[in-house]
CSV table of C-alpha atoms in Angstrom, one decimal:
chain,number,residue,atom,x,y,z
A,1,UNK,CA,-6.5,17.9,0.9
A,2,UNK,CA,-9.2,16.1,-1.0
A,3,UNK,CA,-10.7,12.6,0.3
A,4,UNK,CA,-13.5,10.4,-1.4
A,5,UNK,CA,-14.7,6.9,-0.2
A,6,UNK,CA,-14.7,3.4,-2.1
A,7,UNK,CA,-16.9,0.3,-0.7
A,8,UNK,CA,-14.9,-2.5,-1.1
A,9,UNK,CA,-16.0,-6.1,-1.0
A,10,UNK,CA,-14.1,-6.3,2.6
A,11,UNK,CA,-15.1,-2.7,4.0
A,12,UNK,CA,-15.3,1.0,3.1
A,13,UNK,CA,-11.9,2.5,2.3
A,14,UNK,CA,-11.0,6.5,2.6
A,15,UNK,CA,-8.5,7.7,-0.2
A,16,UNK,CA,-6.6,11.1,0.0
A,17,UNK,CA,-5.3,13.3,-2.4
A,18,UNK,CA,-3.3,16.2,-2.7
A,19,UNK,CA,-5.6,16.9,-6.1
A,20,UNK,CA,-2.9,15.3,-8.1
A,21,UNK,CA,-1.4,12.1,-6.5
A,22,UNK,CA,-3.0,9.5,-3.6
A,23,UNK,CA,-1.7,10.4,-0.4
A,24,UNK,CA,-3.4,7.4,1.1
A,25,UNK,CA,-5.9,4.4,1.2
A,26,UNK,CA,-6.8,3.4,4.5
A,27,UNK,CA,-9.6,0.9,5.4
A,28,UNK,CA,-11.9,2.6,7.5
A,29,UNK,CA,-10.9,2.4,11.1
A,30,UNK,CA,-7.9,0.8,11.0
A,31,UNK,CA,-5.1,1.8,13.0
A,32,UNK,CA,-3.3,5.2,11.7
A,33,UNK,CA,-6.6,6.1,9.4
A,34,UNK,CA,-6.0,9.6,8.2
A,35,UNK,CA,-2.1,9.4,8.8
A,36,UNK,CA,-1.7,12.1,6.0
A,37,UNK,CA,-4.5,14.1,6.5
A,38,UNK,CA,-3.7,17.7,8.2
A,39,UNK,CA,-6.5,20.1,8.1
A,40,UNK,CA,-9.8,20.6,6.5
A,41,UNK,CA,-10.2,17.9,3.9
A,42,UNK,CA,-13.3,18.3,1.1
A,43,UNK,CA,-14.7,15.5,-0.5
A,44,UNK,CA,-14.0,15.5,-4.0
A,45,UNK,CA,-15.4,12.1,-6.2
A,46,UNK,CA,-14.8,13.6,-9.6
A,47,UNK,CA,-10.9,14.1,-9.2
A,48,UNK,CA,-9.1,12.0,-11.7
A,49,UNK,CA,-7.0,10.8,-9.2
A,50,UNK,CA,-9.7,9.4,-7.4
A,51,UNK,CA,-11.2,7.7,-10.3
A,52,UNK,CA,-7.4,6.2,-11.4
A,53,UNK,CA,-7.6,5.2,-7.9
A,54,UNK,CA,-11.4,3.7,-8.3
A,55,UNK,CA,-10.5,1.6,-11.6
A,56,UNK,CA,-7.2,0.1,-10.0
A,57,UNK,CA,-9.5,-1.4,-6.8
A,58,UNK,CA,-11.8,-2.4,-9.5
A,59,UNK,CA,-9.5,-5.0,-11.2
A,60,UNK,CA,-7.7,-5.3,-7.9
A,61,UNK,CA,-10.7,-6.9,-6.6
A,62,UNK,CA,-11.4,-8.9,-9.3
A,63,UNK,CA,-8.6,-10.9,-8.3
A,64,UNK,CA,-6.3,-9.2,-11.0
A,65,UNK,CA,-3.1,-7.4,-11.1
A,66,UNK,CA,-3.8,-4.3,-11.8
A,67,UNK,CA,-1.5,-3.2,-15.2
A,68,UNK,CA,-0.7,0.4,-14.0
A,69,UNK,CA,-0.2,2.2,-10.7
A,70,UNK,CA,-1.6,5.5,-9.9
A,71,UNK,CA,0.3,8.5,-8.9
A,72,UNK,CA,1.7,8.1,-5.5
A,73,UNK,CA,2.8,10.9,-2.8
A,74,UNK,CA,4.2,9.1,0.1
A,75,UNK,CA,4.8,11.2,3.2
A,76,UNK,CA,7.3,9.6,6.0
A,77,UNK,CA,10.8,9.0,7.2
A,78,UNK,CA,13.5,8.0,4.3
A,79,UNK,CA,13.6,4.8,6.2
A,80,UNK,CA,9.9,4.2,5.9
A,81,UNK,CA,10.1,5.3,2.3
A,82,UNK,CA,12.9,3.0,1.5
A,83,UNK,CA,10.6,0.1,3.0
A,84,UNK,CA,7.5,1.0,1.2
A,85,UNK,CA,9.5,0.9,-1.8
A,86,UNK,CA,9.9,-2.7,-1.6
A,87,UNK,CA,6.7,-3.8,-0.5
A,88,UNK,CA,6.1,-2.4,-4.4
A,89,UNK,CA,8.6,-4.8,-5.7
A,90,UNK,CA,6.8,-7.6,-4.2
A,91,UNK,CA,4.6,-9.1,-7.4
A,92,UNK,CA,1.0,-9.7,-6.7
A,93,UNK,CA,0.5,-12.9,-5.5
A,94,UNK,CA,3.5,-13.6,-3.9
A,95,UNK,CA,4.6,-12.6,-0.2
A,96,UNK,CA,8.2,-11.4,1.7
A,97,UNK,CA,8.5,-12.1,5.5
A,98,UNK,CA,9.5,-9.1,7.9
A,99,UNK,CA,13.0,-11.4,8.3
A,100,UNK,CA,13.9,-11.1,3.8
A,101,UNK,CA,13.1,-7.6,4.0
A,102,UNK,CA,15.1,-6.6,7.1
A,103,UNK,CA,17.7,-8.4,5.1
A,104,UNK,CA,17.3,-6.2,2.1
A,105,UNK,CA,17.5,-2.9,4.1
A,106,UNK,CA,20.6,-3.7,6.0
A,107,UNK,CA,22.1,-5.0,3.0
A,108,UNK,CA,21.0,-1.3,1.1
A,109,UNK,CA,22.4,1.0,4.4
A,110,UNK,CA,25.7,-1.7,4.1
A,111,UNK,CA,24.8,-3.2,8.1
A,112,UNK,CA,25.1,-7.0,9.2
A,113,UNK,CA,21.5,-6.7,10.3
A,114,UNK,CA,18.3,-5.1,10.8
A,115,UNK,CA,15.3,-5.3,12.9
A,116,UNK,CA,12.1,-7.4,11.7
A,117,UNK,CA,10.2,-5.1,14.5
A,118,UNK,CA,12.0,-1.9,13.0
A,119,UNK,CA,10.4,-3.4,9.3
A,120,UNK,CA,7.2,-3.8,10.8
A,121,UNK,CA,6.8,-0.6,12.6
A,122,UNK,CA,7.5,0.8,9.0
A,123,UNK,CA,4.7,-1.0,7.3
A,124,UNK,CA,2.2,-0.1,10.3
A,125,UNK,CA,2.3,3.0,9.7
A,126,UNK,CA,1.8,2.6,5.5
A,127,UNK,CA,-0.3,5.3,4.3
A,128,UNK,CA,-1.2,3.7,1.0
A,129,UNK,CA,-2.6,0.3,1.5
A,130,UNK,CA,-3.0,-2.3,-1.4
A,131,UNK,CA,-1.3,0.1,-3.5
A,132,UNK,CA,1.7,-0.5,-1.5
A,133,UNK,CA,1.2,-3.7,-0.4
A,134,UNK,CA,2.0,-4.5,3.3
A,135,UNK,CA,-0.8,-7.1,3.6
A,136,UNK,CA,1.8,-9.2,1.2
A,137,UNK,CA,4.6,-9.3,4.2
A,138,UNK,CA,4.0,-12.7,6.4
A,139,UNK,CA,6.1,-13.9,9.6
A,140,UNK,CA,9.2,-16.1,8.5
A,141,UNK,CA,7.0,-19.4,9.3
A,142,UNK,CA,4.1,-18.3,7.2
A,143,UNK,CA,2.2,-16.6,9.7
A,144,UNK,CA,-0.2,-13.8,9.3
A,145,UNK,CA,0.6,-11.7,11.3
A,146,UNK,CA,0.7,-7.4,11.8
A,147,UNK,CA,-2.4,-5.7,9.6
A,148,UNK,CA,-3.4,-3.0,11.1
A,149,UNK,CA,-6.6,-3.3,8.8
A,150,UNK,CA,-7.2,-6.6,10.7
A,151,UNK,CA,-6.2,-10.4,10.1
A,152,UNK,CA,-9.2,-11.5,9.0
A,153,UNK,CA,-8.7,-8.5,6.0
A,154,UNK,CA,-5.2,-9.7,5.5
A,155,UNK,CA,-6.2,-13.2,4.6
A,156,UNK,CA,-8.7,-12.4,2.3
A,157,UNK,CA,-6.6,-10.2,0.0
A,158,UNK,CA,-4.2,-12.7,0.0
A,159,UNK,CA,-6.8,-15.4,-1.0
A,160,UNK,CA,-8.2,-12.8,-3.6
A,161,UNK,CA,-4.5,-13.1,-5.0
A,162,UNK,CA,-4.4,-16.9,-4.8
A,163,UNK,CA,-1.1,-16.8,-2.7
A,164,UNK,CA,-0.4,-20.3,-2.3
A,165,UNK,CA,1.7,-20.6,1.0
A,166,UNK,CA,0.6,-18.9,4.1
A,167,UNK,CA,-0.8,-20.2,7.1
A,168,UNK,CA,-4.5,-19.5,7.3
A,169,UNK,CA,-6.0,-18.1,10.2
């Protein structure tokens, strides 16, 4: 496992690597930091996945949508993977509730419903922040709510992406 570090404009962020593809991007302490990481990891700035990884936060940042995605290794349940896999389909800028995308997993494993808590422990434990966006899923009235990176962190990337309807903290 490799790891290198990236100040952001909102915090220091760790990313892993499994020398090919991200394994994750946490902000530093927030809740589950290190999820993927097992073992000794060495710090490793020149790997190209690292700097695919640096130029995508660069234009992210900017308040841009970055054009490409870097290569991604996610590690979890199939259930957890199947959410995560819709938090990608949700365009920059724009946000889902916990409520449409409990919808969209019962209606993929054919079930009447689905838990917006069984969704939410799913994107807590997102290994892969910003890349896979969890800080783009709001509560069905608008809320912020559930970033394990913090609130205050949550609002600003949603400002940085000019999202027009959320409830501010």
């Amino acid at each position: 496992m490799y790891i290198s570090h990236y100040e952001s404009p909102i915090g220091w962020m760790t990313m892993a690597s499994d020398g090919e593809r991200l394994t994750g991007l946490w902000f530093d302490q927030q809740k589950y930091f290190g999820s993927t990481l097992n073992g000794t990891c060495v710090s490793r700035d020149d790997l190209q996945i690292f700097q695919t990884t640096k130029e995508w936060l660069n234009i992210y940042f900017t308040g841009k949508c970055p054009p490409f995605t870097p290569p991604l290794h996610m590690t979890g349940s199939e259930f957890r993977k199947e959410v995560w896999e819709i938090l990608q389909s949700i365009p920059f800028g724009q946000t889902m509730s916990y409520g449409e995308i409990a919808k969209l997993m019962a209606h993929r494993k054919g079930m009447k419903t689905m838990s917006a808590q069984a969704v939410g422990g799913a994107l807590g434990h997102n290994p892969i922040s910003l890349i896979i966006p969890c800080h783009r899923v709001i509560g069905t009235n608008g809320q912020l709510t559930g970033y394990d990176g913090g609130l205050d962190k949550k609002q600003w990337l949603l400002l940085n992406e000019r999202v027009p309807t959320f409830k501010h903290l």
